[in-house]
Coordinates of C-alpha atoms in Angstrom, one line a residue:
Chain A
D1 CA -3.0 -9.7 12.5
A2 CA -0.7 -12.1 10.7
K3 CA 2.8 -10.9 10.0
T4 CA 5.0 -11.7 7.0
T5 CA 8.7 -12.4 6.6
Q6 CA 10.5 -11.7 3.4
P7 CA 14.2 -11.6 2.4
T8 CA 15.6 -8.1 2.4
S9 CA 16.9 -8.3 -1.2
M10 CA 17.2 -10.5 -4.2
D11 CA 18.8 -10.4 -7.7
C12 CA 17.5 -11.8 -10.9
A13 CA 18.9 -11.9 -14.4
E14 CA 16.7 -10.2 -17.1
G15 CA 14.6 -12.8 -18.9
R16 CA 14.7 -15.3 -16.1
A17 CA 11.9 -16.1 -13.6
A18 CA 12.0 -14.2 -10.4
N19 CA 10.7 -16.2 -7.4
L20 CA 10.0 -14.1 -4.3
P21 CA 9.3 -16.0 -1.1
C22 CA 7.1 -14.9 1.8
N23 CA 6.5 -16.6 5.1
H24 CA 3.2 -15.9 6.9
S25 CA 3.0 -18.8 9.4
T26 CA 0.4 -17.1 11.7
I27 CA -2.1 -16.4 8.9
S28 CA -5.8 -17.0 9.8
G29 CA -8.1 -19.1 7.7
N30 CA -10.0 -16.2 6.2
E31 CA -7.0 -13.9 5.6
Y32 CA -5.9 -13.2 2.1
V33 CA -2.3 -12.8 0.9
Y34 CA -1.6 -9.7 -1.3
W35 CA 1.4 -8.7 -3.3
Y36 CA 2.2 -5.1 -4.1
R37 CA 5.3 -3.5 -5.6
Q38 CA 6.7 0.0 -5.4
I39 CA 8.9 1.2 -8.1
H40 CA 11.3 4.0 -7.2
S41 CA 9.2 5.7 -4.5
Q42 CA 6.1 5.8 -6.6
G43 CA 2.8 4.8 -5.1
P44 CA 2.5 1.0 -4.5
Q45 CA 1.0 -1.0 -7.3
Y46 CA -1.3 -4.0 -6.8
I47 CA 0.0 -7.3 -8.4
I48 CA -2.0 -10.2 -7.3
H49 CA -3.8 -11.7 -4.3
G50 CA -5.1 -15.1 -3.2
L51 CA -6.7 -17.1 -0.4
K52 CA -6.0 -20.8 -0.8
N53 CA -5.6 -21.6 -4.5
N54 CA -2.8 -20.6 -6.8
E55 CA -3.5 -17.6 -8.9
T56 CA -2.2 -16.2 -12.2
N57 CA -2.8 -12.9 -14.0
E58 CA -1.0 -11.0 -16.7
M59 CA 1.7 -9.8 -14.3
A60 CA 2.5 -12.7 -12.1
S61 CA 1.7 -16.0 -10.5
L62 CA 1.0 -16.6 -6.8
I63 CA 1.8 -20.0 -5.3
I64 CA 0.4 -20.6 -1.8
T65 CA 1.4 -23.7 0.1
E66 CA -1.3 -26.1 1.2
D67 CA -0.9 -25.2 4.8
R68 CA -1.0 -21.5 3.8
K69 CA 2.0 -20.7 5.9
S70 CA 4.1 -19.4 3.0
S71 CA 3.7 -18.2 -0.6
T72 CA 5.9 -17.4 -3.6
L73 CA 5.3 -14.6 -6.1
I74 CA 6.6 -15.6 -9.6
L75 CA 7.5 -13.1 -12.3
P76 CA 7.9 -15.5 -15.2
H77 CA 10.2 -13.3 -17.4
A78 CA 11.7 -10.5 -15.4
T79 CA 12.6 -7.3 -17.1
L80 CA 14.6 -4.3 -16.0
R81 CA 11.3 -2.5 -15.3
D82 CA 10.5 -5.1 -12.7
T83 CA 13.2 -3.7 -10.4
A84 CA 11.2 -2.6 -7.4
V85 CA 10.4 -3.3 -3.7
Y86 CA 7.9 -6.2 -3.5
Y87 CA 5.6 -6.3 -0.5
C88 CA 3.9 -9.5 0.7
I89 CA 0.9 -8.5 2.8
V90 CA -1.7 -10.3 4.8
R91 CA -4.8 -8.2 4.6
V92 CA -6.0 -6.6 7.8
G93 CA -9.7 -7.3 8.6
P94 CA -12.7 -5.0 8.7
H95 CA -11.6 -3.5 12.0
S96 CA -9.1 -1.4 10.0
G97 CA -11.1 -0.9 6.9
Y98 CA -9.2 -3.6 5.1
A99 CA -6.0 -1.5 5.2
L100 CA -2.7 -3.0 4.2
N101 CA -0.1 -3.8 6.8
F102 CA 3.2 -3.1 4.9
G103 CA 6.5 -4.5 6.1
K104 CA 9.9 -3.6 4.6
G105 CA 9.4 -5.9 1.6
T106 CA 12.0 -7.4 -0.7
S107 CA 14.1 -5.2 -2.9
L108 CA 14.4 -7.0 -6.3
L109 CA 17.2 -6.0 -8.6
V110 CA 16.9 -7.2 -12.2
T111 CA 20.2 -7.1 -14.0
P112 CA 21.0 -7.1 -17.7
Chain B
N1 CA -10.0 8.2 -15.5
A2 CA -7.3 10.0 -13.5
G3 CA -7.5 7.4 -10.7
V4 CA -6.1 8.7 -7.4
T5 CA -4.6 12.2 -7.4
Q6 CA -2.8 14.0 -4.6
T7 CA -2.2 17.7 -4.1
P8 CA 0.5 19.1 -3.6
K9 CA 3.3 16.9 -4.9
F10 CA 5.9 18.6 -2.7
R11 CA 5.8 21.0 0.3
V12 CA 8.3 22.4 2.8
L13 CA 6.9 23.6 6.1
K14 CA 8.4 25.2 9.1
T15 CA 7.8 23.7 12.5
G16 CA 4.4 24.8 13.9
Q17 CA 2.9 25.6 10.5
S18 CA -0.3 23.9 9.3
M19 CA -1.3 22.5 6.0
T20 CA -3.9 20.2 4.3
L21 CA -3.1 17.4 1.8
L22 CA -5.9 16.7 -0.7
C23 CA -6.6 13.3 -2.1
A24 CA -9.2 12.8 -4.9
Q25 CA -10.4 9.7 -6.6
D26 CA -12.7 9.3 -9.6
M27 CA -13.5 5.6 -9.3
N28 CA -16.4 5.9 -6.9
H29 CA -14.6 3.9 -4.2
E30 CA -16.1 3.7 -0.8
Y31 CA -12.9 3.2 1.1
M32 CA -10.0 5.7 1.3
Y33 CA -6.7 5.7 3.2
W34 CA -3.8 7.8 4.2
Y35 CA -0.4 6.2 4.7
R36 CA 3.0 7.7 5.4
Q37 CA 6.3 6.2 4.4
D38 CA 9.6 7.1 6.1
P39 CA 13.0 6.3 4.4
G40 CA 13.7 2.6 4.0
M41 CA 10.4 1.7 5.6
G42 CA 7.1 0.3 4.5
L43 CA 3.9 2.3 4.5
R44 CA 2.1 2.9 7.8
L45 CA -1.6 3.7 8.1
I46 CA -2.5 7.1 9.5
H47 CA -6.3 7.3 9.1
Y48 CA -8.9 5.7 6.9
S49 CA -12.5 6.1 5.9
V50 CA -15.1 3.5 5.0
G51 CA -17.5 6.0 3.5
E52 CA -18.6 9.6 3.2
G53 CA -18.7 11.3 6.6
T54 CA -16.9 8.6 8.4
T55 CA -13.2 8.4 9.5
A56 CA -11.2 6.2 11.8
K57 CA -7.7 6.1 13.3
G58 CA -5.0 3.9 11.9
E59 CA -1.6 2.8 13.3
V60 CA 0.0 6.3 13.6
P61 CA -2.8 9.0 13.9
D62 CA -1.2 11.4 16.3
G63 CA -0.7 14.9 15.0
Y64 CA -3.1 14.4 12.0
N65 CA -6.7 15.0 11.4
V66 CA -8.9 13.9 8.5
S67 CA -12.2 14.7 6.8
R68 CA -14.3 12.9 4.2
L69 CA -17.1 15.4 3.4
K70 CA -17.4 14.1 -0.1
K71 CA -17.1 10.6 -1.3
Q72 CA -14.4 11.4 -3.8
N73 CA -12.2 13.4 -1.5
F74 CA -10.2 12.6 1.6
L75 CA -8.3 15.4 3.3
L76 CA -5.3 15.0 5.7
G77 CA -4.5 17.9 8.0
L78 CA -1.5 18.8 10.0
E79 CA -2.4 21.4 12.6
S80 CA 1.1 22.1 13.9
A81 CA 3.8 20.4 11.8
A82 CA 6.8 18.8 13.5
P83 CA 10.1 17.6 12.0
S84 CA 9.0 14.0 12.8
Q85 CA 6.3 14.4 10.2
T86 CA 8.8 14.7 7.4
S87 CA 7.8 11.8 5.2
V88 CA 6.1 10.8 1.9
Y89 CA 2.4 10.6 2.2
F90 CA 0.4 8.3 0.1
C91 CA -3.4 8.2 -0.4
A92 CA -5.2 5.1 -1.6
S93 CA -8.8 4.1 -2.3
S94 CA -10.5 0.7 -2.8
P95 CA -13.9 -0.6 -3.6
S96 CA -16.0 -2.2 -1.0
D97 CA -16.3 -5.4 -3.0
S98 CA -15.4 -8.1 -0.6
S99 CA -13.8 -10.3 -3.3
S100 CA -10.9 -7.9 -3.8
Y101 CA -10.4 -4.8 -1.7
E102 CA -7.5 -4.0 -4.2
Q103 CA -6.1 -0.6 -3.3
Y104 CA -5.2 2.1 -5.8
F105 CA -2.5 4.5 -4.7
G106 CA -1.8 8.1 -5.6
P107 CA 1.7 9.3 -6.6
G108 CA 2.5 10.7 -3.1
T109 CA 3.2 14.0 -1.5
R110 CA 6.8 14.7 -0.3
L111 CA 6.6 16.8 2.9
T112 CA 9.6 18.3 4.6
V113 CA 9.3 20.0 8.0
T114 CA 12.2 22.1 9.0

């Protein structure tokens, strides 16, 4: 299964865009990239996922490089409530029921 | 909809005691999962189920058993609790729709084994 590498922590000023990078250089052609976040030890919350194309929803945008070896999650206008640990995950295949392989994630601190 | 609920929210056990954690979902999802999260770490998969009556081992299954007798419920059992099982336990469910597999998580159960 493909592994991901993320920075341990990042800061972002409130109102600015938060750009969270993720490296997944061993990703296979049919593996999706998922982003979840966990606010203060609550249950993780789904943000967005993608395969090849860039994706956007009401929460964020996901930019995947053409070679699919890295991606960036963009929170366009970060608020204090976006302070959380953000996990970049390459989805495990059907042999594990499509479970999520969590790493340590990036701790994002949004400051006033 | 309540989504995914977990019972209890907190529990303290003594070494050797047993307990069952209950997870319930009202979204008619086929897949359900149990994860544990230790301090400063990401979640690790304990067991999972792809349908009623079926279960399978995840990354860290030792010391745990599970049952999925009803589609909406997934039980996690600790037969003889050990201090190493002190953790926060999260249950999740997901649809079997291959376009998403988005997982919905419960609020967690904080377990301390002394």
